[in-house]
Amino acid sequence: SSVTALAIATPVFADSATKKSIYDDQPREFPATNTQPPTRIIAFLREARHEATTALSMVRIHGQMLVDRWIHTEQQVADVVRRTVPRGETLAPGIIYVGVAALAGPIFTGRRNFVVRGLSPLVFGAAAAAWFLPGTSAVVLRNVWGRYGDPAAIDRVCETWQSVKAAERQMRKRVAANVQELRLSLQQGRGFGQDAPVAKAVEVKQAEKLAEIVPEAKEPPVQTEEQLVKTKEPQAKAEEKPAPLPLGFKSKA
């Protein structure tokens, strides 16, 4: 048995000396790469892809620049509005009225010459802005005049405008007082629609005016209750006396 085992083991050790390696002794030969020039379609597609990528990059860059410019413009407009519009005044809805007035200018001047039609939007818009947005209009006028004109002149214009507005308010009050006085005088003449205090006030006012014209007429010719009683007593006594009888009749008393 030991001899058999030795006989079997001997070839195994003998074969191990001549066993081949798992790696090739010579380097592997690869086929040569295809060095043919690209076809026209491949070259066109490659060029088109390159152009599309470049154009997309340029569009993205210009879009970002446009967005940045828009944001910067919004900030500038917000700053200008913040500096122009004074506190306590809002643009809406006054700016809408100004736009409507500017658009209505050519409608009202449709039959005039082209110069009037061309200037009508500016004139109507400026008038509406001065009425609905007085503070903003003053700031805009001051900025424009300060850049292109004399800064002191705008102050004089503002003072003149304020004086005109004050005169307008006084005129309105005077007209309202005259209208009220005329209405009360008409009601007093017709004899309806007036209360005792109103009538008394009208009488006093008329008496004051009359006193200004005629110095002697300082008191209104209105009798007091005592004067009325004194004037009525003789009348009452006269009424109590019996009427005289005709001639030839005698009284029973």
Coordinates of N, CA and C in Angstrom, one line a residue:
S1 N 0.8 -1.2 0.0 CA 0.0 0.0 0.0 C 0.9 1.3 0.0
S2 N 1.9 1.2 0.8 CA 2.8 2.4 0.8 C 3.5 2.6 -0.5
V3 N 3.8 1.5 -1.2 CA 4.4 1.6 -2.5 C 3.5 2.2 -3.5
T4 N 2.2 1.8 -3.4 CA 1.2 2.3 -4.3 C 1.0 3.8 -4.1
A5 N 1.0 4.2 -2.9 CA 0.8 5.6 -2.6 C 2.0 6.4 -3.0
L6 N 3.2 5.9 -2.9 CA 4.4 6.5 -3.4 C 4.4 6.7 -4.9
A7 N 3.9 5.6 -5.6 CA 3.9 5.6 -7.0 C 2.9 6.7 -7.5
I8 N 1.8 6.8 -6.8 CA 0.8 7.8 -7.2 C 1.3 9.3 -6.9
A9 N 2.0 9.4 -5.8 CA 2.4 10.8 -5.4 C 3.6 11.2 -6.3
T10 N 4.4 10.3 -6.8 CA 5.6 10.8 -7.5 C 5.2 11.5 -8.8
P11 N 4.2 11.1 -9.6 CA 3.9 11.9 -10.8 C 3.4 13.3 -10.5
V12 N 2.7 13.4 -9.3 CA 2.1 14.7 -9.0 C 3.2 15.7 -8.8
F13 N 4.2 15.3 -8.0 CA 5.3 16.2 -7.8 C 6.1 16.5 -9.1
A14 N 6.1 15.4 -9.9 CA 6.8 15.6 -11.2 C 6.2 16.5 -12.1
D15 N 4.8 16.5 -12.1 CA 4.0 17.4 -13.0 C 4.1 18.9 -12.6
S16 N 4.2 19.1 -11.3 CA 4.3 20.5 -10.8 C 5.4 21.3 -11.3
A17 N 6.5 20.7 -11.7 CA 7.6 21.4 -12.3 C 7.4 21.9 -13.7
T18 N 6.5 21.3 -14.4 CA 6.3 21.6 -15.8 C 4.9 22.3 -16.0
K19 N 4.2 22.8 -14.9 CA 2.9 23.4 -15.0 C 3.0 24.7 -15.7
K20 N 2.1 25.0 -16.6 CA 2.1 26.3 -17.4 C 1.5 27.4 -16.6
S21 N 1.9 28.6 -16.8 CA 1.3 29.8 -16.2 C 0.0 30.2 -16.8
I22 N -0.8 30.8 -16.0 CA -2.1 31.2 -16.4 C -2.0 32.5 -17.3
Y23 N -0.9 33.2 -17.3 CA -0.7 34.4 -18.1 C 0.0 34.0 -19.4
D24 N -0.3 34.7 -20.4 CA 0.4 34.5 -21.7 C 1.8 35.1 -21.6
D25 N 2.7 34.3 -22.3 CA 4.1 34.8 -22.3 C 4.3 36.0 -23.2
Q26 N 3.5 36.1 -24.3 CA 3.7 37.2 -25.2 C 2.5 38.2 -25.0
P27 N 2.8 39.5 -25.1 CA 1.7 40.4 -25.0 C 0.6 40.3 -26.0
R28 N -0.6 40.6 -25.6 CA -1.8 40.4 -26.5 C -1.7 41.5 -27.5
E29 N -2.1 41.1 -28.7 CA -2.1 42.1 -29.8 C -3.5 42.6 -30.0
F30 N -3.7 43.9 -29.9 CA -5.0 44.5 -30.1 C -5.1 44.9 -31.6
P31 N -6.4 44.9 -32.1 CA -6.5 45.4 -33.5 C -6.3 46.9 -33.5
A32 N -5.8 47.3 -34.6 CA -5.6 48.8 -34.8 C -6.9 49.6 -34.8
T33 N -6.8 50.8 -34.2 CA -8.0 51.7 -34.1 C -8.4 52.2 -35.5
N34 N -9.7 52.5 -35.6 CA -10.2 52.9 -36.9 C -9.8 54.4 -37.0
T35 N -9.0 54.8 -37.9 CA -8.5 56.2 -38.1 C -9.2 56.8 -39.3
Q36 N -10.4 56.3 -39.7 CA -11.0 56.9 -40.8 C -11.6 58.3 -40.5
P37 N -11.6 59.2 -41.4 CA -12.2 60.5 -41.1 C -13.7 60.4 -40.9
P38 N -14.3 61.3 -40.0 CA -15.8 61.2 -39.8 C -16.5 61.6 -41.0
T39 N -17.7 61.1 -41.1 CA -18.6 61.4 -42.3 C -19.1 62.8 -42.1
R40 N -19.8 63.2 -43.2 CA -20.4 64.6 -43.2 C -21.5 64.7 -42.2
I41 N -22.3 63.7 -42.0 CA -23.4 63.8 -41.0 C -22.8 63.9 -39.6
I42 N -21.8 63.1 -39.3 CA -21.2 63.1 -38.0 C -20.6 64.5 -37.7
A43 N -19.9 65.0 -38.7 CA -19.3 66.3 -38.6 C -20.4 67.4 -38.4
F44 N -21.5 67.3 -39.1 CA -22.5 68.3 -39.0 C -23.2 68.3 -37.7
L45 N -23.5 67.0 -37.2 CA -24.1 66.9 -35.9 C -23.2 67.4 -34.8
R46 N -21.9 67.1 -34.9 CA -20.9 67.6 -33.9 C -20.9 69.1 -33.9
E47 N -20.9 69.7 -35.1 CA -20.8 71.2 -35.1 C -22.1 71.8 -34.6
A48 N -23.2 71.1 -35.0 CA -24.5 71.7 -34.5 C -24.6 71.6 -33.0
R49 N -24.2 70.5 -32.4 CA -24.2 70.3 -30.9 C -23.3 71.4 -30.3
H50 N -22.2 71.6 -30.9 CA -21.3 72.7 -30.3 C -21.9 74.1 -30.4
E51 N -22.5 74.4 -31.5 CA -23.2 75.7 -31.7 C -24.4 75.8 -30.8
A52 N -25.1 74.7 -30.6 CA -26.3 74.8 -29.7 C -25.8 75.0 -28.3
T53 N -24.8 74.3 -27.9 CA -24.3 74.5 -26.5 C -23.8 75.9 -26.3
T54 N -23.1 76.5 -27.3 CA -22.6 77.8 -27.2 C -23.7 78.9 -27.1
A55 N -24.7 78.6 -28.0 CA -25.9 79.6 -28.0 C -26.7 79.5 -26.7
L56 N -26.8 78.3 -26.2 CA -27.6 78.2 -24.9 C -26.8 78.9 -23.8
S57 N -25.5 78.7 -23.8 CA -24.7 79.4 -22.8 C -24.9 81.0 -22.9
M58 N -24.8 81.5 -24.1 CA -25.0 82.9 -24.3 C -26.4 83.4 -23.9
V59 N -27.4 82.6 -24.3 CA -28.8 83.0 -23.9 C -28.9 83.0 -22.4
R60 N -28.3 82.0 -21.7 CA -28.4 82.0 -20.2 C -27.6 83.2 -19.6
I61 N -26.5 83.6 -20.2 CA -25.7 84.7 -19.7 C -26.5 86.0 -19.9
H62 N -27.0 86.2 -21.2 CA -27.8 87.4 -21.5 C -29.1 87.5 -20.7
G63 N -29.7 86.4 -20.4 CA -30.9 86.4 -19.6 C -30.6 86.8 -18.2
Q64 N -29.5 86.3 -17.7 CA -29.2 86.7 -16.3 C -28.8 88.2 -16.3
M65 N -28.1 88.7 -17.3 CA -27.8 90.1 -17.4 C -29.1 90.9 -17.5
L66 N -30.1 90.5 -18.2 CA -31.4 91.2 -18.4 C -32.1 91.2 -17.0
V67 N -32.1 90.1 -16.3 CA -32.8 90.1 -15.0 C -32.1 91.0 -14.0
D68 N -30.7 91.0 -14.0 CA -30.0 91.9 -13.2 C -30.3 93.4 -13.5
R69 N -30.4 93.7 -14.8 CA -30.7 95.1 -15.2 C -32.1 95.4 -14.8
W70 N -33.0 94.5 -14.9 CA -34.4 94.8 -14.5 C -34.5 95.0 -13.0
I71 N -33.8 94.2 -12.2 CA -33.8 94.4 -10.8 C -33.2 95.8 -10.4
H72 N -32.1 96.1 -11.1 CA -31.5 97.4 -10.8 C -32.4 98.6 -11.2
T73 N -33.1 98.4 -12.3 CA -34.1 99.5 -12.7 C -35.2 99.6 -11.7
E74 N -35.7 98.5 -11.3 CA -36.7 98.5 -10.2 C -36.3 99.3 -9.0
Q75 N -35.0 99.0 -8.6 CA -34.5 99.7 -7.4 C -34.4 101.2 -7.6
Q76 N -33.9 101.5 -8.8 CA -33.8 103.0 -9.1 C -35.1 103.7 -9.2
V77 N -36.1 103.0 -9.8 CA -37.5 103.6 -9.8 C -38.0 103.7 -8.4
A78 N -37.8 102.7 -7.6 CA -38.3 102.8 -6.2 C -37.6 103.9 -5.4
D79 N -36.3 104.1 -5.6 CA -35.6 105.2 -5.0 C -36.2 106.5 -5.4
V80 N -36.4 106.7 -6.8 CA -36.9 107.9 -7.3 C -38.3 108.2 -6.7
V81 N -39.2 107.2 -6.7 CA -40.5 107.4 -6.1 C -40.4 107.8 -4.7
R82 N -39.5 107.1 -3.9 CA -39.4 107.4 -2.5 C -38.9 108.8 -2.3
R83 N -38.1 109.3 -3.2 CA -37.6 110.7 -3.0 C -38.6 111.7 -3.5
T84 N -39.4 111.3 -4.5 CA -40.3 112.3 -5.1 C -41.6 112.4 -4.4
V85 N -42.2 111.3 -4.0 CA -43.5 111.4 -3.3 C -43.3 111.7 -1.9
P86 N -43.9 112.8 -1.4 CA -43.8 113.2 0.0 C -44.6 112.4 0.9
R87 N -44.3 112.5 2.2 CA -45.0 111.7 3.2 C -46.5 112.2 3.3
G88 N -47.4 111.3 3.5 CA -48.8 111.6 3.6 C -49.5 111.7 2.2
E89 N -48.8 111.4 1.1 CA -49.4 111.4 -0.2 C -49.1 110.1 -0.9
T90 N -50.1 109.5 -1.5 CA -49.9 108.3 -2.2 C -50.2 108.5 -3.7
L91 N -49.5 107.7 -4.5 CA -49.7 107.8 -6.0 C -51.0 107.3 -6.5
A92 N -51.5 106.3 -5.9 CA -52.8 105.7 -6.3 C -53.9 106.4 -5.4
P93 N -55.1 106.7 -6.0 CA -55.4 106.6 -7.4 C -55.2 107.9 -8.2
G94 N -54.4 108.8 -7.6 CA -54.1 110.1 -8.3 C -53.4 109.9 -9.7
I95 N -52.5 109.0 -9.7 CA -51.8 108.8 -11.0 C -52.7 108.3 -12.1
I96 N -53.7 107.5 -11.7 CA -54.7 107.0 -12.7 C -55.5 108.2 -13.2
Y97 N -55.9 109.1 -12.4 CA -56.6 110.3 -12.8 C -55.7 111.2 -13.7
V98 N -54.5 111.3 -13.4 CA -53.6 112.0 -14.3 C -53.5 111.4 -15.7
G99 N -53.3 110.1 -15.7 CA -53.3 109.4 -17.0 C -54.6 109.6 -17.8
V100 N -55.7 109.5 -17.1 CA -57.0 109.7 -17.8 C -57.1 111.1 -18.4
A101 N -56.7 112.0 -17.6 CA -56.7 113.4 -18.0 C -55.8 113.7 -19.2
A102 N -54.6 113.1 -19.2 CA -53.7 113.2 -20.3 C -54.3 112.6 -21.6
L103 N -54.9 111.5 -21.4 CA -55.6 110.8 -22.6 C -56.8 111.6 -23.1
A104 N -57.5 112.3 -22.2 CA -58.6 113.0 -22.6 C -58.3 114.4 -23.2
G105 N -57.0 114.8 -23.1 CA -56.7 116.1 -23.8 C -56.9 116.1 -25.2
P106 N -56.4 115.1 -26.0 CA -56.7 115.2 -27.5 C -58.1 115.1 -27.8
I107 N -59.0 114.5 -26.9 CA -60.4 114.4 -27.2 C -61.1 115.7 -27.2
F108 N -60.7 116.5 -26.2 CA -61.3 117.9 -26.0 C -60.7 118.8 -27.1
T109 N -59.6 118.6 -27.6 CA -59.0 119.5 -28.6 C -58.9 118.8 -30.0
G110 N -59.9 118.0 -30.3 CA -59.9 117.3 -31.6 C -60.0 118.1 -32.8
R111 N -60.7 119.3 -32.7 CA -60.9 120.2 -33.8 C -59.8 121.3 -33.9
R112 N -58.9 121.3 -33.1 CA -57.8 122.3 -33.1 C -56.7 121.8 -34.0
N113 N -55.7 122.7 -34.1 CA -54.5 122.3 -35.0 C -53.6 121.3 -34.3
F114 N -52.7 120.8 -35.0 CA -51.9 119.7 -34.5 C -51.0 120.2 -33.3
V115 N -50.6 121.5 -33.2 CA -49.8 121.9 -32.1 C -50.6 121.9 -30.8
V116 N -51.9 122.3 -30.8 CA -52.7 122.2 -29.6 C -53.0 120.8 -29.3
R117 N -53.2 120.0 -30.3 CA -53.5 118.5 -30.0 C -52.2 117.9 -29.4
G118 N -51.1 118.3 -29.9 CA -49.9 117.7 -29.3 C -49.5 118.1 -27.9
L119 N -49.9 119.4 -27.6 CA -49.6 119.9 -26.3 C -50.7 119.6 -25.3
S120 N -51.9 119.2 -25.7 CA -53.0 119.0 -24.8 C -52.8 117.9 -23.8
P121 N -52.2 116.8 -24.2 CA -51.9 115.8 -23.1 C -51.0 116.3 -22.0
L122 N -50.0 117.0 -22.4 CA -49.1 117.6 -21.4 C -49.8 118.6 -20.5
V123 N -50.6 119.4 -21.1 CA -51.2 120.5 -20.3 C -52.3 119.8 -19.4
F124 N -53.1 119.0 -19.9 CA -54.1 118.3 -19.1 C -53.5 117.4 -18.0
G125 N -52.5 116.7 -18.4 CA -51.8 115.9 -17.4 C -51.2 116.7 -16.3
A126 N -50.5 117.8 -16.6 CA -49.9 118.7 -15.6 C -51.0 119.3 -14.7
A127 N -52.1 119.7 -15.3 CA -53.2 120.3 -14.5 C -53.8 119.3 -13.5
A128 N -54.0 118.0 -14.0 CA -54.5 117.0 -13.2 C -53.5 116.6 -12.1
A129 N -52.2 116.6 -12.4 CA -51.2 116.3 -11.4 C -51.1 117.3 -10.3
A130 N -51.2 118.6 -10.7 CA -51.2 119.7 -9.8 C -52.5 119.7 -8.8
W131 N -53.6 119.1 -9.4 CA -54.8 119.0 -8.5 C -54.8 117.8 -7.7
F132 N -54.5 116.6 -8.2 CA -54.6 115.4 -7.5 C -53.4 115.0 -6.7
L133 N -52.2 115.4 -7.2 CA -50.9 115.1 -6.6 C -50.1 116.4 -6.4
P134 N -50.6 117.3 -5.5 CA -49.9 118.6 -5.4 C -48.5 118.5 -4.9
G135 N -48.3 117.6 -3.8 CA -46.9 117.5 -3.3 C -45.9 116.9 -4.3
T136 N -46.3 115.8 -5.0 CA -45.5 115.2 -6.0 C -45.2 116.2 -7.1
S137 N -46.2 116.9 -7.5 CA -46.0 117.9 -8.6 C -45.0 118.9 -8.2
A138 N -45.1 119.4 -7.0 CA -44.1 120.4 -6.5 C -42.7 119.9 -6.5
V139 N -42.5 118.6 -6.0 CA -41.2 118.1 -6.0 C -40.6 117.9 -7.4
V140 N -41.5 117.4 -8.3 CA -41.0 117.2 -9.7 C -40.6 118.5 -10.3
L141 N -41.5 119.5 -10.1 CA -41.2 120.8 -10.7 C -39.9 121.4 -10.1
R142 N -39.7 121.2 -8.8 CA -38.5 121.7 -8.2 C -37.3 121.0 -8.7
N143 N -37.4 119.7 -8.9 CA -36.2 119.0 -9.4 C -35.9 119.4 -10.9
V144 N -36.9 119.5 -11.7 CA -36.7 119.9 -13.1 C -36.2 121.4 -13.2
W145 N -36.8 122.2 -12.4 CA -36.4 123.6 -12.4 C -35.0 123.8 -11.8
G146 N -34.7 123.0 -10.8 CA -33.3 123.1 -10.2 C -32.2 122.6 -11.1
R147 N -32.6 121.7 -12.0 CA -31.6 121.2 -13.0 C -31.5 122.2 -14.2
Y148 N -32.6 122.7 -14.7 CA -32.6 123.5 -15.9 C -32.9 124.9 -15.7
G149 N -33.2 125.4 -14.5 CA -33.6 126.8 -14.3 C -33.0 127.3 -13.0
D150 N -33.7 128.4 -12.6 CA -33.3 129.1 -11.4 C -34.0 128.5 -10.2
P151 N -33.2 128.0 -9.2 CA -33.9 127.4 -8.0 C -34.7 128.4 -7.2
A152 N -34.4 129.6 -7.2 CA -35.1 130.6 -6.4 C -36.5 131.0 -7.0
A153 N -36.6 130.8 -8.3 CA -37.8 131.1 -9.0 C -39.0 130.2 -8.6
I154 N -38.6 128.9 -8.4 CA -39.7 128.0 -8.0 C -40.2 128.3 -6.6
D155 N -39.4 128.9 -5.8 CA -39.9 129.3 -4.5 C -41.0 130.5 -4.6
R156 N -40.6 131.4 -5.5 CA -41.6 132.5 -5.8 C -42.9 132.0 -6.4
V157 N -42.7 131.0 -7.3 CA -43.9 130.4 -7.9 C -44.8 129.7 -6.8
C158 N -44.1 129.0 -5.9 CA -44.9 128.3 -4.9 C -45.6 129.3 -3.9
E159 N -44.9 130.4 -3.6 CA -45.5 131.4 -2.8 C -46.7 132.0 -3.5
T160 N -46.6 132.3 -4.8 CA -47.7 132.9 -5.5 C -48.9 131.9 -5.6
W161 N -48.5 130.6 -5.8 CA -49.6 129.6 -5.8 C -50.3 129.5 -4.5
Q162 N -49.5 129.5 -3.4 CA -50.2 129.5 -2.1 C -51.1 130.7 -1.8
S163 N -50.6 131.8 -2.2 CA -51.5 133.0 -2.1 C -52.7 132.9 -2.9
V164 N -52.6 132.4 -4.1 CA -53.8 132.2 -5.0 C -54.7 131.2 -4.3
K165 N -54.2 130.1 -3.8 CA -55.1 129.2 -3.1 C -55.8 129.8 -1.9
A166 N -55.0 130.6 -1.1 CA -55.7 131.3 0.0 C -56.8 132.2 -0.4
A167 N -56.5 133.0 -1.5 CA -57.6 133.9 -2.0 C -58.8 133.1 -2.5
E168 N -58.5 131.9 -3.1 CA -59.6 131.1 -3.6 C -60.5 130.6 -2.4
R169 N -59.8 130.2 -1.3 CA -60.6 129.8 -0.1 C -61.4 130.9 0.4
Q170 N -60.8 132.1 0.5 CA -61.6 133.2 1.0 C -62.8 133.6 0.1
M171 N -62.5 133.5 -1.2 CA -63.6 133.7 -2.1 C -64.7 132.7 -2.0
R172 N -64.4 131.5 -1.8 CA -65.4 130.4 -1.6 C -66.2 130.7 -0.3
K173 N -65.5 131.0 0.8 CA -66.2 131.3 2.0 C -67.2 132.5 1.8
R174 N -66.7 133.6 1.1 CA -67.5 134.8 0.9 C -68.7 134.4 0.0
V175 N -68.5 133.7 -1.0 CA -69.6 133.3 -1.9 C -70.6 132.4 -1.1
A176 N -70.1 131.5 -0.3 CA -71.0 130.7 0.5 C -71.8 131.5 1.5
A177 N -71.2 132.5 2.1 CA -71.9 133.3 3.1 C -73.0 134.2 2.3
N178 N -72.6 134.7 1.1 CA -73.6 135.5 0.4 C -74.8 134.6 -0.1
V179 N -74.5 133.4 -0.5 CA -75.6 132.5 -0.9 C -76.5 132.2 0.2
Q180 N -75.9 131.9 1.4 CA -76.7 131.6 2.6 C -77.5 132.8 3.0
E181 N -77.0 134.0 2.9 CA -77.7 135.2 3.3 C -78.9 135.4 2.3
L182 N -78.6 135.2 1.0 CA -79.7 135.4 0.0 C -80.8 134.4 0.2
R183 N -80.4 133.1 0.5 CA -81.4 132.1 0.7 C -82.3 132.4 2.0
L184 N -81.6 132.9 3.0 CA -82.4 133.2 4.2 C -83.3 134.4 4.0
S185 N -82.8 135.4 3.2 CA -83.6 136.6 2.9 C -84.8 136.2 2.1
L186 N -84.6 135.3 1.1 CA -85.7 134.8 0.3 C -86.7 134.0 1.1
Q187 N -86.3 133.2 2.0 CA -87.2 132.5 2.9 C -87.9 133.4 3.8
Q188 N -87.3 134.4 4.3 CA -88.0 135.4 5.2 C -89.0 136.2 4.4
G189 N -88.7 136.5 3.1 CA -89.7 137.2 2.3 C -90.9 136.4 2.0
R190 N -90.7 135.1 1.8 CA -91.8 134.2 1.5 C -92.6 133.8 2.7
G191 N -91.9 133.8 3.9 CA -92.6 133.5 5.1 C -92.7 132.0 5.4
F192 N -91.8 131.2 5.0 CA -91.7 129.8 5.3 C -90.3 129.4 5.3
G193 N -90.1 128.3 6.0 CA -88.8 127.6 6.0 C -87.8 128.3 6.9
Q194 N -88.2 129.1 7.9 CA -87.2 129.7 8.8 C -87.6 129.5 10.2
D195 N -86.7 129.3 11.1 CA -86.9 129.2 12.5 C -86.7 130.5 13.2
A196 N -87.1 130.6 14.4 CA -87.0 131.8 15.2 C -85.5 132.3 15.4
P197 N -84.6 131.4 15.7 CA -83.2 131.8 15.8 C -82.6 132.3 14.5
V198 N -83.0 131.6 13.4 CA -82.5 132.1 12.1 C -83.0 133.4 11.8
A199 N -84.3 133.6 12.0 CA -84.9 134.9 11.7 C -84.3 136.0 12.6
K200 N -84.1 135.7 13.8 CA -83.5 136.7 14.7 C -82.1 137.0 14.2
A201 N -81.3 136.0 13.8 CA -80.0 136.3 13.3 C -80.0 137.1 12.1
V202 N -81.0 136.9 11.2 CA -81.1 137.7 10.0 C -81.4 139.1 10.3
E203 N -82.4 139.3 11.2 CA -82.8 140.6 11.6 C -81.6 141.4 12.2
V204 N -80.8 140.7 13.1 CA -79.7 141.4 13.7 C -78.6 141.8 12.7
K205 N -78.4 140.9 11.7 CA -77.4 141.1 10.7 C -77.9 142.3 9.8
Q206 N -79.2 142.3 9.4 CA -79.7 143.4 8.7 C -79.6 144.7 9.4
A207 N -79.9 144.7 10.7 CA -79.7 145.9 11.5 C -78.3 146.4 11.6
E208 N -77.4 145.4 11.7 CA -76.0 145.9 11.7 C -75.6 146.5 10.4
K209 N -76.0 145.9 9.3 CA -75.7 146.6 8.0 C -76.3 147.9 7.9
L210 N -77.6 148.0 8.4 CA -78.3 149.3 8.3 C -77.6 150.3 9.2
A211 N -77.1 149.9 10.4 CA -76.3 150.8 11.3 C -75.0 151.3 10.7
E212 N -74.4 150.4 9.9 CA -73.2 150.9 9.2 C -73.5 152.0 8.2
I213 N -74.7 151.8 7.5 CA -75.0 152.9 6.5 C -75.6 154.1 7.2
V214 N -76.5 153.9 8.1 CA -77.2 155.1 8.8 C -76.8 154.9 10.3
P215 N -75.9 155.8 10.9 CA -75.5 155.6 12.3 C -76.6 155.7 13.3
E216 N -77.8 156.4 13.0 CA -78.8 156.5 13.9 C -79.6 155.2 14.1
A217 N -79.6 154.4 13.1 CA -80.4 153.2 13.2 C -79.5 152.1 13.7
K218 N -79.1 152.1 14.9 CA -78.3 151.1 15.5 C -79.1 150.0 16.2
E219 N -80.3 150.3 16.6 CA -81.2 149.3 17.2 C -82.3 148.9 16.2
P220 N -82.6 147.7 16.1 CA -83.7 147.3 15.2 C -85.0 147.7 15.7
P221 N -85.9 148.2 14.9 CA -87.2 148.7 15.3 C -88.1 147.5 15.8
V222 N -87.7 146.9 16.8 CA -88.5 145.7 17.4 C -89.0 146.1 18.7
Q223 N -90.3 146.0 19.0 CA -90.9 146.4 20.3 C -90.7 145.2 21.2
T224 N -90.5 145.6 22.5 CA -90.4 144.6 23.5 C -91.8 144.2 24.0
E225 N -91.9 143.3 24.9 CA -93.2 142.8 25.4 C -93.8 143.9 26.2
E226 N -93.1 144.7 27.0 CA -93.6 145.8 27.8 C -94.3 146.8 26.9
Q227 N -93.5 147.2 25.8 CA -94.1 148.2 24.9 C -95.3 147.7 24.2
L228 N -95.3 146.4 23.9 CA -96.5 145.8 23.3 C -97.7 145.9 24.2
V229 N -97.5 145.6 25.5 CA -98.5 145.6 26.5 C -99.1 147.0 26.7
K230 N -98.1 148.0 26.8 CA -98.6 149.4 26.9 C -99.4 149.9 25.8
T231 N -99.0 149.5 24.6 CA -99.8 149.9 23.4 C -101.1 149.2 23.3
K232 N -101.2 148.0 23.9 CA -102.5 147.3 23.8 C -103.5 147.7 24.9
E233 N -103.0 148.2 26.0 CA -103.9 148.6 27.1 C -104.9 149.7 26.6
P234 N -104.5 150.8 26.0 CA -105.6 151.7 25.6 C -106.5 151.1 24.6
Q235 N -106.0 150.3 23.7 CA -106.9 149.6 22.8 C -108.0 148.8 23.5
A236 N -107.5 148.0 24.5 CA -108.5 147.2 25.3 C -109.5 148.0 26.0
K237 N -109.1 149.1 26.6 CA -110.0 150.0 27.3 C -111.0 150.6 26.3
A238 N -110.5 151.0 25.2 CA -111.4 151.5 24.2 C -112.4 150.5 23.7
E239 N -112.0 149.3 23.6 CA -112.9 148.2 23.2 C -114.0 147.9 24.3
E240 N -113.6 148.1 25.6 CA -114.5 147.8 26.7 C -115.6 148.9 26.8
K241 N -115.4 150.1 26.4 CA -116.4 151.2 26.4 C -117.5 150.9 25.5
P242 N -118.8 151.1 25.9 CA -119.9 150.8 25.0 C -120.0 151.8 23.9
A243 N -120.5 151.4 22.8 CA -120.6 152.2 21.6 C -121.6 153.3 21.9
P244 N -121.4 154.5 21.4 CA -122.4 155.6 21.6 C -123.7 155.3 20.8
L245 N -124.9 155.6 21.5 CA -126.2 155.4 21.0 C -126.5 156.5 20.0
P246 N -127.4 156.2 19.0 CA -127.8 157.2 18.1 C -128.6 158.3 18.8
L247 N -128.8 159.4 18.2 CA -129.5 160.5 18.8 C -131.0 160.1 19.0
G248 N -131.6 160.4 20.1 CA -132.9 160.1 20.4 C -133.1 158.9 21.3
F249 N -132.0 158.1 21.5 CA -132.1 156.9 22.4 C -131.4 157.2 23.7
K250 N -132.0 156.6 24.7 CA -131.4 156.7 26.0 C -130.9 155.3 26.5
S251 N -129.8 155.3 27.2 CA -129.3 154.1 27.8 C -130.2 153.7 29.0
K252 N -130.3 152.4 29.2 CA -131.1 151.9 30.3 C -130.3 152.1 31.6
A253 N -129.0 152.1 31.6 CA -128.3 152.3 32.9 C -128.5 153.7 33.4

